[in-house]
CSV table of C-alpha atoms and ligand atoms in Angstrom, one decimal:
chain,number,residue,atom,x,y,z
A,53,MET,CA,0.0,0.0,0.0
A,54,SER,CA,1.6,3.3,-1.0
A,55,LYS,CA,0.2,6.8,-0.4
A,56,ILE,CA,0.0,8.8,-3.6
A,57,ILE,CA,-0.8,12.6,-3.5
A,58,VAL,CA,-2.9,13.6,-6.5
A,59,THR,CA,-2.9,17.4,-7.0
A,60,GLY,CA,-6.0,18.5,-9.0
A,61,GLY,CA,-7.5,15.1,-8.2
A,62,CYS,CA,-11.1,16.5,-8.3
A,63,GLY,CA,-10.7,17.4,-12.0
A,64,TYR,CA,-11.6,15.4,-15.1
A,65,ILE,CA,-8.3,13.4,-15.6
A,66,GLY,CA,-7.3,13.6,-12.0
A,67,SER,CA,-10.5,12.0,-10.7
A,68,HIS,CA,-10.3,9.1,-13.2
A,69,THR,CA,-6.7,8.6,-12.2
A,70,CYS,CA,-7.7,8.4,-8.5
A,71,ILE,CA,-10.1,5.6,-9.5
A,72,ALA,CA,-7.4,3.7,-11.3
A,73,LEU,CA,-5.0,4.2,-8.3
A,74,LEU,CA,-7.5,3.0,-5.8
A,75,ALA,CA,-8.3,0.0,-8.0
A,76,GLN,CA,-4.6,-0.9,-7.8
A,77,GLY,CA,-4.6,-0.7,-4.0
A,78,HIS,CA,-2.9,2.6,-3.6
A,79,GLU,CA,-4.0,5.0,-0.9
A,80,VAL,CA,-4.9,8.4,-2.4
A,81,VAL,CA,-4.9,11.9,-1.0
A,82,VAL,CA,-6.3,14.6,-3.2
A,83,PHE,CA,-4.9,18.2,-3.0
A,84,ASP,CA,-7.3,20.5,-4.8
A,85,ASP,CA,-8.3,24.2,-4.4
A,86,LEU,CA,-11.7,23.5,-6.0
A,87,SER,CA,-11.2,26.3,-8.5
A,88,ASN,CA,-12.3,24.2,-11.4
A,89,ALA,CA,-14.1,21.2,-9.7
A,90,THR,CA,-16.3,20.4,-6.8
A,91,LYS,CA,-15.9,18.2,-3.7
A,92,GLU,CA,-18.6,16.0,-5.3
A,93,SER,CA,-15.9,14.4,-7.3
A,94,ILE,CA,-14.7,12.7,-4.1
A,95,ASP,CA,-18.2,11.2,-3.6
A,96,ARG,CA,-18.2,10.0,-7.2
A,97,ILE,CA,-14.7,8.4,-6.9
A,98,GLU,CA,-15.8,6.7,-3.6
A,99,LYS,CA,-19.0,5.4,-5.3
A,100,ILE,CA,-17.1,3.9,-8.1
A,101,ALA,CA,-13.9,2.7,-6.3
A,102,GLY,CA,-15.5,1.7,-3.0
A,103,LYS,CA,-12.8,3.6,-1.2
A,104,ARG,CA,-12.7,7.3,-0.4
A,105,PRO,CA,-9.7,9.4,-1.1
A,106,GLU,CA,-8.8,12.0,1.6
A,107,LEU,CA,-9.4,15.5,0.3
A,108,CYS,CA,-7.1,18.3,1.4
A,109,ILE,CA,-8.4,21.7,0.1
A,110,VAL,CA,-5.3,23.7,-0.5
A,111,ASP,CA,-4.2,26.6,-2.8
A,112,LEU,CA,-0.8,25.4,-4.1
A,113,LYS,CA,0.0,29.0,-5.1
A,114,ASN,CA,0.4,29.6,-1.4
A,115,LYS,CA,3.8,28.4,-0.3
A,116,ASN,CA,3.1,28.0,3.4
A,117,ALA,CA,-0.2,26.3,2.8
A,118,THR,CA,1.4,23.9,0.4
A,119,SER,CA,4.2,23.1,2.8
A,120,ALA,CA,1.8,22.4,5.6
A,121,ALA,CA,-0.4,20.2,3.4
A,122,PHE,CA,2.7,18.1,2.4
A,123,GLU,CA,3.9,18.0,6.0
A,124,ALA,CA,0.7,16.3,6.9
A,125,HIS,CA,1.3,13.6,4.3
A,126,LYS,CA,5.1,13.3,4.4
A,127,GLU,CA,4.9,9.5,4.2
A,128,ALA,CA,3.6,9.8,0.6
A,129,LEU,CA,5.8,8.0,-2.0
A,130,ALA,CA,4.9,10.1,-5.0
A,131,VAL,CA,2.9,13.0,-6.4
A,132,ILE,CA,0.8,13.0,-9.6
A,133,HIS,CA,0.5,16.7,-10.5
A,134,PHE,CA,-2.7,17.7,-12.4
A,135,ALA,CA,-3.3,21.0,-10.6
A,136,ALA,CA,-3.1,23.7,-13.3
A,137,TYR,CA,-5.4,25.9,-15.4
A,138,LYS,CA,-5.9,24.3,-18.8
A,139,ALA,CA,-8.3,26.3,-21.0
A,140,VAL,CA,-6.5,27.3,-24.1
A,141,LYS,CA,-8.7,30.3,-25.0
A,142,GLU,CA,-8.8,31.5,-21.3
A,143,SER,CA,-5.0,31.4,-21.2
A,144,VAL,CA,-4.9,33.8,-24.2
A,145,ASP,CA,-7.2,36.2,-22.5
A,146,HIS,CA,-5.5,35.9,-19.0
A,147,PRO,CA,-1.9,34.9,-19.5
A,148,LEU,CA,-0.5,36.3,-16.2
A,149,GLN,CA,-3.1,34.2,-14.2
A,150,TYR,CA,-2.0,31.1,-16.1
A,151,TYR,CA,1.7,31.7,-15.6
A,152,GLU,CA,1.2,32.6,-11.9
A,153,ASN,CA,-1.1,29.6,-11.1
A,154,ASN,CA,0.7,26.9,-13.1
A,155,PHE,CA,4.2,27.9,-12.1
A,156,PHE,CA,3.7,28.8,-8.5
A,157,SER,CA,1.8,25.6,-7.9
A,158,LEU,CA,4.5,23.5,-9.6
A,159,ILE,CA,7.4,25.2,-7.8
A,160,ASN,CA,5.7,25.1,-4.4
A,161,THR,CA,4.9,21.4,-4.8
A,162,LEU,CA,8.5,20.5,-5.9
A,163,THR,CA,9.9,22.5,-3.0
A,164,ALA,CA,7.7,20.9,-0.5
A,165,GLN,CA,8.5,17.4,-1.9
A,166,GLN,CA,12.2,18.1,-1.8
A,167,LYS,CA,12.1,19.3,1.9
A,168,LEU,CA,10.3,16.0,2.8
A,169,GLY,CA,12.2,13.6,0.6
A,170,ILE,CA,9.1,12.7,-1.5
A,171,ASN,CA,11.2,12.1,-4.6
A,172,ASN,CA,8.8,10.9,-7.3
A,173,PHE,CA,6.7,13.2,-9.5
A,174,ILE,CA,4.4,12.5,-12.4
A,175,PHE,CA,3.7,15.6,-14.5
A,176,SER,CA,0.5,16.2,-16.6
A,177,SER,CA,1.9,17.5,-19.9
A,178,SER,CA,0.4,17.9,-23.3
A,179,ALA,CA,1.0,17.2,-27.0
A,180,THR,CA,0.4,21.0,-27.4
A,181,VAL,CA,4.2,21.4,-26.7
A,182,TYR,CA,4.8,20.1,-30.2
A,183,GLY,CA,3.1,23.1,-31.7
A,184,MET,CA,2.6,22.4,-35.4
A,185,PRO,CA,4.4,19.1,-35.8
A,186,GLU,CA,6.4,18.7,-39.1
A,187,THR,CA,5.6,15.0,-39.4
A,188,CYS,CA,3.2,12.5,-37.8
A,189,PRO,CA,3.2,10.3,-35.9
A,190,VAL,CA,4.8,12.6,-33.3
A,191,THR,CA,7.6,11.0,-31.2
A,192,GLU,CA,9.0,12.2,-27.9
A,193,LYS,CA,12.1,13.3,-29.9
A,194,SER,CA,9.9,15.5,-32.2
A,195,PRO,CA,10.9,19.2,-31.8
A,196,VAL,CA,9.2,21.1,-29.0
A,197,SER,CA,8.2,24.4,-30.5
A,198,THR,CA,6.5,27.5,-29.2
A,199,PRO,CA,3.0,26.3,-28.4
A,200,PHE,CA,0.1,28.4,-29.7
A,201,SER,CA,-1.2,29.5,-26.3
A,202,PRO,CA,0.1,30.6,-22.9
A,203,TYR,CA,-1.5,27.4,-21.6
A,204,GLY,CA,0.7,25.3,-23.9
A,205,ASN,CA,3.7,27.5,-23.0
A,206,THR,CA,3.2,26.7,-19.3
A,207,LYS,CA,3.4,23.0,-20.1
A,208,LYS,CA,6.6,23.5,-22.2
A,209,ILE,CA,8.3,25.7,-19.6
A,210,ALA,CA,7.2,23.4,-16.8
A,211,GLU,CA,9.0,20.5,-18.5
A,212,GLU,CA,12.1,22.7,-18.8
A,213,ILE,CA,11.9,23.4,-15.0
A,214,LEU,CA,11.6,19.7,-14.4
A,215,LYS,CA,14.5,19.0,-16.6
A,216,ASP,CA,16.7,21.5,-14.7
A,217,HIS,CA,15.5,20.3,-11.3
A,218,THR,CA,16.2,16.6,-12.0
A,219,ALA,CA,19.6,17.5,-13.5
A,220,ALA,CA,20.5,19.2,-10.2
A,221,ASN,CA,18.9,16.6,-8.0
A,222,LEU,CA,19.7,13.1,-9.2
A,223,ASP,CA,17.7,11.5,-6.3
A,224,PHE,CA,14.5,13.2,-7.6
A,225,SER,CA,12.6,11.4,-10.5
A,226,VAL,CA,10.1,12.7,-12.9
A,227,ILE,CA,7.9,11.2,-15.6
A,228,SER,CA,6.2,13.8,-17.9
A,229,LEU,CA,3.2,12.4,-19.7
A,230,ARG,CA,2.2,14.3,-22.9
A,231,TYR,CA,-1.5,13.7,-23.4
A,232,PHE,CA,-3.0,13.9,-26.9
A,233,ASN,CA,-6.8,14.4,-26.8
A,234,PRO,CA,-8.4,12.8,-23.7
A,235,ILE,CA,-12.1,12.2,-24.1
A,236,GLY,CA,-14.8,9.8,-22.7
A,237,ALA,CA,-15.7,8.8,-19.2
A,238,HIS,CA,-15.6,5.9,-16.7
A,239,GLU,CA,-18.0,3.2,-18.0
A,240,SER,CA,-20.2,3.5,-14.8
A,241,GLY,CA,-21.4,6.9,-16.1
A,242,GLU,CA,-20.9,8.2,-12.6
A,243,ILE,CA,-18.0,10.5,-13.4
A,244,GLY,CA,-16.8,12.5,-16.5
A,245,GLU,CA,-15.9,15.8,-18.0
A,246,LEU,CA,-17.6,18.8,-16.5
A,247,PRO,CA,-16.4,21.9,-18.3
A,248,ASN,CA,-17.3,25.3,-16.8
A,249,GLY,CA,-19.5,27.3,-19.1
A,250,ILE,CA,-19.3,26.9,-22.9
A,251,PRO,CA,-17.0,23.9,-23.7
A,252,ASN,CA,-13.8,24.7,-25.6
A,253,ASN,CA,-13.2,21.1,-26.4
A,254,LEU,CA,-14.9,19.0,-29.1
A,255,MET,CA,-16.3,16.1,-27.1
A,256,PRO,CA,-18.1,18.0,-24.4
A,257,TYR,CA,-19.5,20.3,-27.0
A,258,ILE,CA,-20.8,17.3,-28.9
A,259,THR,CA,-22.4,15.8,-25.8
A,260,GLN,CA,-24.0,19.1,-24.8
A,261,THR,CA,-25.4,19.5,-28.3
A,262,ALA,CA,-26.8,16.0,-28.1
A,263,ALA,CA,-28.3,16.8,-24.7
A,264,GLY,CA,-30.0,20.0,-26.2
A,265,ILE,CA,-27.9,22.3,-24.1
A,266,ARG,CA,-26.1,23.7,-27.2
A,267,GLU,CA,-28.1,24.5,-30.3
A,268,LYS,CA,-25.5,23.2,-32.7
A,269,LEU,CA,-21.9,22.2,-33.0
A,270,MET,CA,-19.6,24.5,-35.0
A,271,VAL,CA,-17.1,22.4,-37.0
A,272,PHE,CA,-14.0,24.6,-37.2
A,273,GLY,CA,-13.0,24.3,-40.8
A,274,ASN,CA,-13.3,21.7,-43.5
A,275,ASP,CA,-10.5,23.0,-45.8
A,276,TYR,CA,-7.6,21.2,-44.1
A,277,PRO,CA,-5.5,18.9,-46.2
A,278,THR,CA,-7.2,15.8,-44.7
A,279,LYS,CA,-9.5,13.0,-46.1
A,280,ASP,CA,-12.6,15.0,-45.3
A,281,GLY,CA,-11.1,18.4,-44.8
A,282,THR,CA,-11.6,18.5,-41.1
A,283,ALA,CA,-8.7,18.5,-38.6
A,284,ILE,CA,-7.3,15.2,-37.2
A,285,ARG,CA,-6.5,14.5,-33.6
A,286,ASP,CA,-5.4,11.4,-31.6
A,287,TYR,CA,-8.3,10.9,-29.2
A,288,ILE,CA,-7.6,8.7,-26.2
A,289,HIS,CA,-10.0,7.3,-23.6
A,290,VAL,CA,-9.6,9.0,-20.3
A,291,MET,CA,-9.5,5.6,-18.5
A,292,ASP,CA,-6.6,4.5,-20.7
A,293,LEU,CA,-4.9,7.8,-19.7
A,294,ALA,CA,-5.7,7.2,-16.1
A,295,GLU,CA,-4.2,3.7,-16.2
A,296,ALA,CA,-1.1,5.0,-17.8
A,297,HIS,CA,-0.5,7.3,-14.8
A,298,VAL,CA,-0.7,4.3,-12.5
A,299,VAL,CA,1.9,2.5,-14.6
A,300,ALA,CA,4.1,5.5,-14.5
A,301,VAL,CA,3.9,6.1,-10.8
A,302,ASN,CA,4.5,2.4,-10.1
A,303,ARG,CA,7.6,2.7,-12.3
A,304,LEU,CA,9.0,5.4,-10.0
A,305,VAL,CA,7.9,3.9,-6.7
A,306,ASP,CA,9.4,0.6,-7.8
A,307,GLN,CA,12.5,2.5,-9.0
A,308,LYS,CA,12.4,1.0,-12.5
A,309,GLN,CA,13.1,4.3,-14.3
A,310,GLU,CA,16.2,4.4,-16.6
A,311,GLN,CA,16.7,8.1,-16.2
A,312,ASN,CA,15.4,10.5,-13.5
A,313,PHE,CA,13.6,12.5,-16.2
A,314,GLU,CA,11.5,10.6,-18.7
A,315,ILE,CA,8.9,11.8,-21.2
A,316,TYR,CA,6.2,9.7,-22.8
A,317,ASN,CA,3.4,10.4,-25.3
A,318,LEU,CA,0.0,9.1,-24.3
A,319,GLY,CA,-2.1,8.6,-27.4
A,320,THR,CA,-3.5,5.7,-29.4
A,321,GLY,CA,-1.4,6.3,-32.5
A,322,THR,CA,-4.5,6.7,-34.6
A,323,GLY,CA,-5.9,10.0,-35.7
A,324,TYR,CA,-9.5,10.7,-36.4
A,325,SER,CA,-11.1,13.8,-38.1
A,326,VAL,CA,-13.8,15.9,-36.5
A,327,LEU,CA,-16.4,14.5,-38.9
A,328,GLU,CA,-15.3,10.9,-38.1
A,329,VAL,CA,-15.8,11.6,-34.4
A,330,ILE,CA,-19.2,13.1,-35.1
A,331,THR,CA,-20.2,10.0,-37.2
A,332,ALA,CA,-18.9,7.6,-34.6
A,333,PHE,CA,-20.9,9.5,-31.9
A,334,GLU,CA,-24.1,9.4,-33.9
A,335,THR,CA,-23.7,5.8,-34.9
A,336,GLN,CA,-22.8,4.4,-31.5
A,337,ASN,CA,-25.5,6.5,-29.7
A,338,ASN,CA,-28.1,6.2,-32.4
A,339,LEU,CA,-28.7,10.0,-32.6
A,340,SER,CA,-27.9,12.8,-34.9
A,341,ILE,CA,-25.8,15.9,-34.1
A,342,ASN,CA,-26.8,19.3,-35.5
A,343,TYR,CA,-23.6,20.9,-36.8
A,344,GLU,CA,-22.4,23.6,-39.2
A,345,ILE,CA,-19.1,23.9,-40.9
A,346,THR,CA,-17.6,27.3,-40.0
A,347,ALA,CA,-14.2,29.0,-40.3
A,348,ARG,CA,-11.0,27.5,-38.9
A,349,ARG,CA,-10.2,28.2,-35.2
A,350,ASP,CA,-7.0,30.2,-34.7
A,351,GLY,CA,-4.1,28.1,-33.5
A,352,ASP,CA,-5.5,24.8,-34.6
A,353,VAL,CA,-3.1,22.4,-36.3
A,354,PRO,CA,-4.4,20.3,-39.2
A,355,VAL,CA,-3.1,16.9,-38.1
A,356,VAL,CA,-1.5,15.6,-34.9
A,357,PHE,CA,-1.3,12.0,-33.7
A,358,ALA,CA,1.1,10.1,-31.5
A,359,SER,CA,3.9,7.6,-31.9
A,360,THR,CA,3.1,5.2,-29.0
A,361,GLU,CA,6.3,3.2,-29.4
A,362,LEU,CA,8.2,4.5,-26.4
A,363,ALA,CA,5.3,4.1,-23.9
A,364,SER,CA,4.7,0.6,-25.2
A,365,LYS,CA,8.4,-0.4,-25.1
A,366,LYS,CA,9.4,1.2,-21.8
A,367,LEU,CA,6.2,1.4,-19.8
A,368,GLY,CA,4.6,-1.7,-21.3
A,369,TRP,CA,1.5,0.4,-21.8
A,370,THR,CA,-0.8,0.9,-24.8
A,371,ALA,CA,-4.3,2.3,-25.0
A,372,LYS,CA,-6.9,-0.5,-25.1
A,373,ARG,CA,-10.2,1.4,-25.7
A,374,ASP,CA,-11.3,2.4,-29.2
A,375,LEU,CA,-13.2,5.5,-30.5
A,376,ASN,CA,-16.5,3.7,-30.3
A,377,SER,CA,-16.1,3.1,-26.6
A,378,MET,CA,-14.9,6.7,-26.1
A,379,VAL,CA,-18.0,8.3,-27.7
A,380,LYS,CA,-20.4,5.8,-26.0
A,381,SER,CA,-18.9,6.5,-22.6
A,382,ALA,CA,-19.0,10.3,-23.2
A,383,TRP,CA,-22.7,10.2,-24.0
A,384,ASN,CA,-23.5,7.8,-21.2
A,385,TRP,CA,-22.0,10.3,-18.7
A,386,GLU,CA,-23.8,13.3,-20.2
A,387,LYS,CA,-27.1,11.5,-20.0
A,388,ASN,CA,-26.5,10.3,-16.5
A,389,TYR,CA,-25.3,13.7,-15.3
A,390,ARG,CA,-28.2,15.5,-16.9
A,391,LYS,CA,-30.9,13.2,-15.5
A,392,ASN,CA,-30.2,14.6,-12.0
A,393,ASP,CA,-30.5,18.2,-13.3
B,608,WQD,C1,-10.2,19.1,-31.2
B,608,WQD,C2,-10.6,19.3,-32.7
B,608,WQD,C3,-11.0,21.6,-33.3
B,608,WQD,C4,-14.4,22.3,-30.7
B,608,WQD,C5,-6.7,21.2,-26.8
B,608,WQD,C6,-5.4,21.5,-26.1
B,608,WQD,C7,-4.8,20.3,-25.6
B,608,WQD,C8,-5.7,19.5,-24.7
B,608,WQD,C9,-7.0,19.3,-25.3
B,608,WQD,C10,-6.5,20.9,-22.8
B,608,WQD,C11,-9.9,20.5,-33.4
B,608,WQD,C12,-12.3,20.8,-33.4
B,608,WQD,C13,-13.3,21.7,-31.3
B,608,WQD,C14,-15.5,22.7,-31.4
B,608,WQD,C15,-14.5,21.9,-33.4
B,608,WQD,N1,-5.6,20.1,-23.4
B,608,WQD,N2,-13.4,21.5,-32.7
B,608,WQD,N3,-15.6,22.4,-32.8
B,608,WQD,O1,-7.5,21.9,-29.6
B,608,WQD,O2,-6.8,19.5,-30.2
B,608,WQD,O3,-6.4,20.4,-27.9
B,608,WQD,O4,-7.5,20.5,-25.9
B,608,WQD,O5,-7.5,20.5,-22.3
B,608,WQD,O6,-3.6,20.6,-24.9
B,608,WQD,O7,-4.6,22.1,-27.0
B,608,WQD,O8,-8.8,19.9,-28.6
B,608,WQD,O9,-11.1,19.4,-28.4
B,608,WQD,O10,-10.5,21.8,-28.6
B,608,WQD,O11,-10.3,20.3,-30.6
B,608,WQD,O12,-14.5,21.7,-34.6
B,608,WQD,O13,-16.5,23.2,-30.8
B,608,WQD,O14,-12.0,19.6,-32.7
B,608,WQD,O15,-10.8,22.5,-34.4
B,608,WQD,O16,-9.7,20.1,-34.7
B,608,WQD,P1,-7.4,20.5,-29.2
B,608,WQD,P2,-10.2,20.4,-29.0
C-alpha cells in the first residue's frame, strides 16, 4: 500500500486517475483548491472505487499552505500533479493568471517534496508542446516548438523546469506524460468531464449539443489537407490515460526508471477527423448531431497524432479502448449527469 498525492484530483483526468490508483490498491490523497471542480468528485470516486480518497483543500500557489499540506502527508511515496489551469482560450485572455497559477503551484509542490524527501513526480503535460508538428506520428524526440497558447507554454516551460530540477537533484525522479486528446468517461457513467461554461473542447460540445444544451456544434474548418477536410487528432479514452498514470507512478515507486527525467506520449497512435468523431458518436449512440461547418479556429493544427512506441516499449502500456467506446462513454456520462438536473 503506498500513499500517492494527486494534486488537482477533483478534476476530469485527476478523478479518473484516482479511481485507477484505488483499484490498484494505492492510498490516495487529493490536494485541490476546487477552483475548477467540486468536492462532489470525491463522492463520485468513492461510489465507483469503493474507497474514499482523503481531500485536502489547499491553494498550491500559497507556499506556506502547500508546505503544511505536504507535511501532513510526508509519508507519501509520489505526487501526480494535475493542478493547473488548462483552458486554451482563457489562457490567451489571461496569460498572467496562467503563468502565476501553473508555475507557483508547480514550484511550491516541488519545493515541499524536496524538503520531505518525496522524490517521485508525475507531470501532466500535453501534446500541445509540439506546436505544429512537421511530421506525424509525433515522437518524444519531435521538436518542441513554441505552443500556440500561454496554456501550452506553461506546459513547455514546466518541462524545462523539471529537466533542470532533475539534473540538479539526481535523487528526484520525474515522468512527464504528454496527453494527446483525452475524451470519454468511466464506464459507470458516474463521473466524467464537466467543463465550466461553454465547452472549448470538441467532445463536451458534442455531448451538450446531443443533450440539447447547445443548439448546434460548429465544426471549425473543413478545408484542411485531410481526407474529409476537417482536422485530425489522436483521441484517447480518459480511463486509458488514467491507467497509464498508475503504470508511470509504479515505475518510479518501484525504482524501475532508466533516467530520472523521462517523457512519454500518451495517445492511441490513430488520428480521427472531427467528422469521423461526429459520425462515430451518432452511430454508437443512435442519434444525430446538429452541426455547421464554420471557419478554422486560430491556432488549430491540421493533423496531430502520437507515436506510441516509447510508452509501449518502456512502460509496457498501450491504449486499449477504441473510438466507439470513447464516444459511447461520453454520451453515457452526459445522459447520466443531466438526469439529475
Ligand atoms: C479538437 C478538434 C478543433 C471544438 C486542446 C489543447 C490540448 C488538450 C485538449 C486541454 C480540433 C475541433 C473543437 C468545437 C470543433 N488540453 N473542434 N468544434 O484543440 O486538439 O487540444 O484540448 O484541455 O492541450 O490544445 O482539442 O477538443 O479543442 O479540438 O470543430 O466546438 O475539434 O478544431 O480540430 P485540441 P479540442
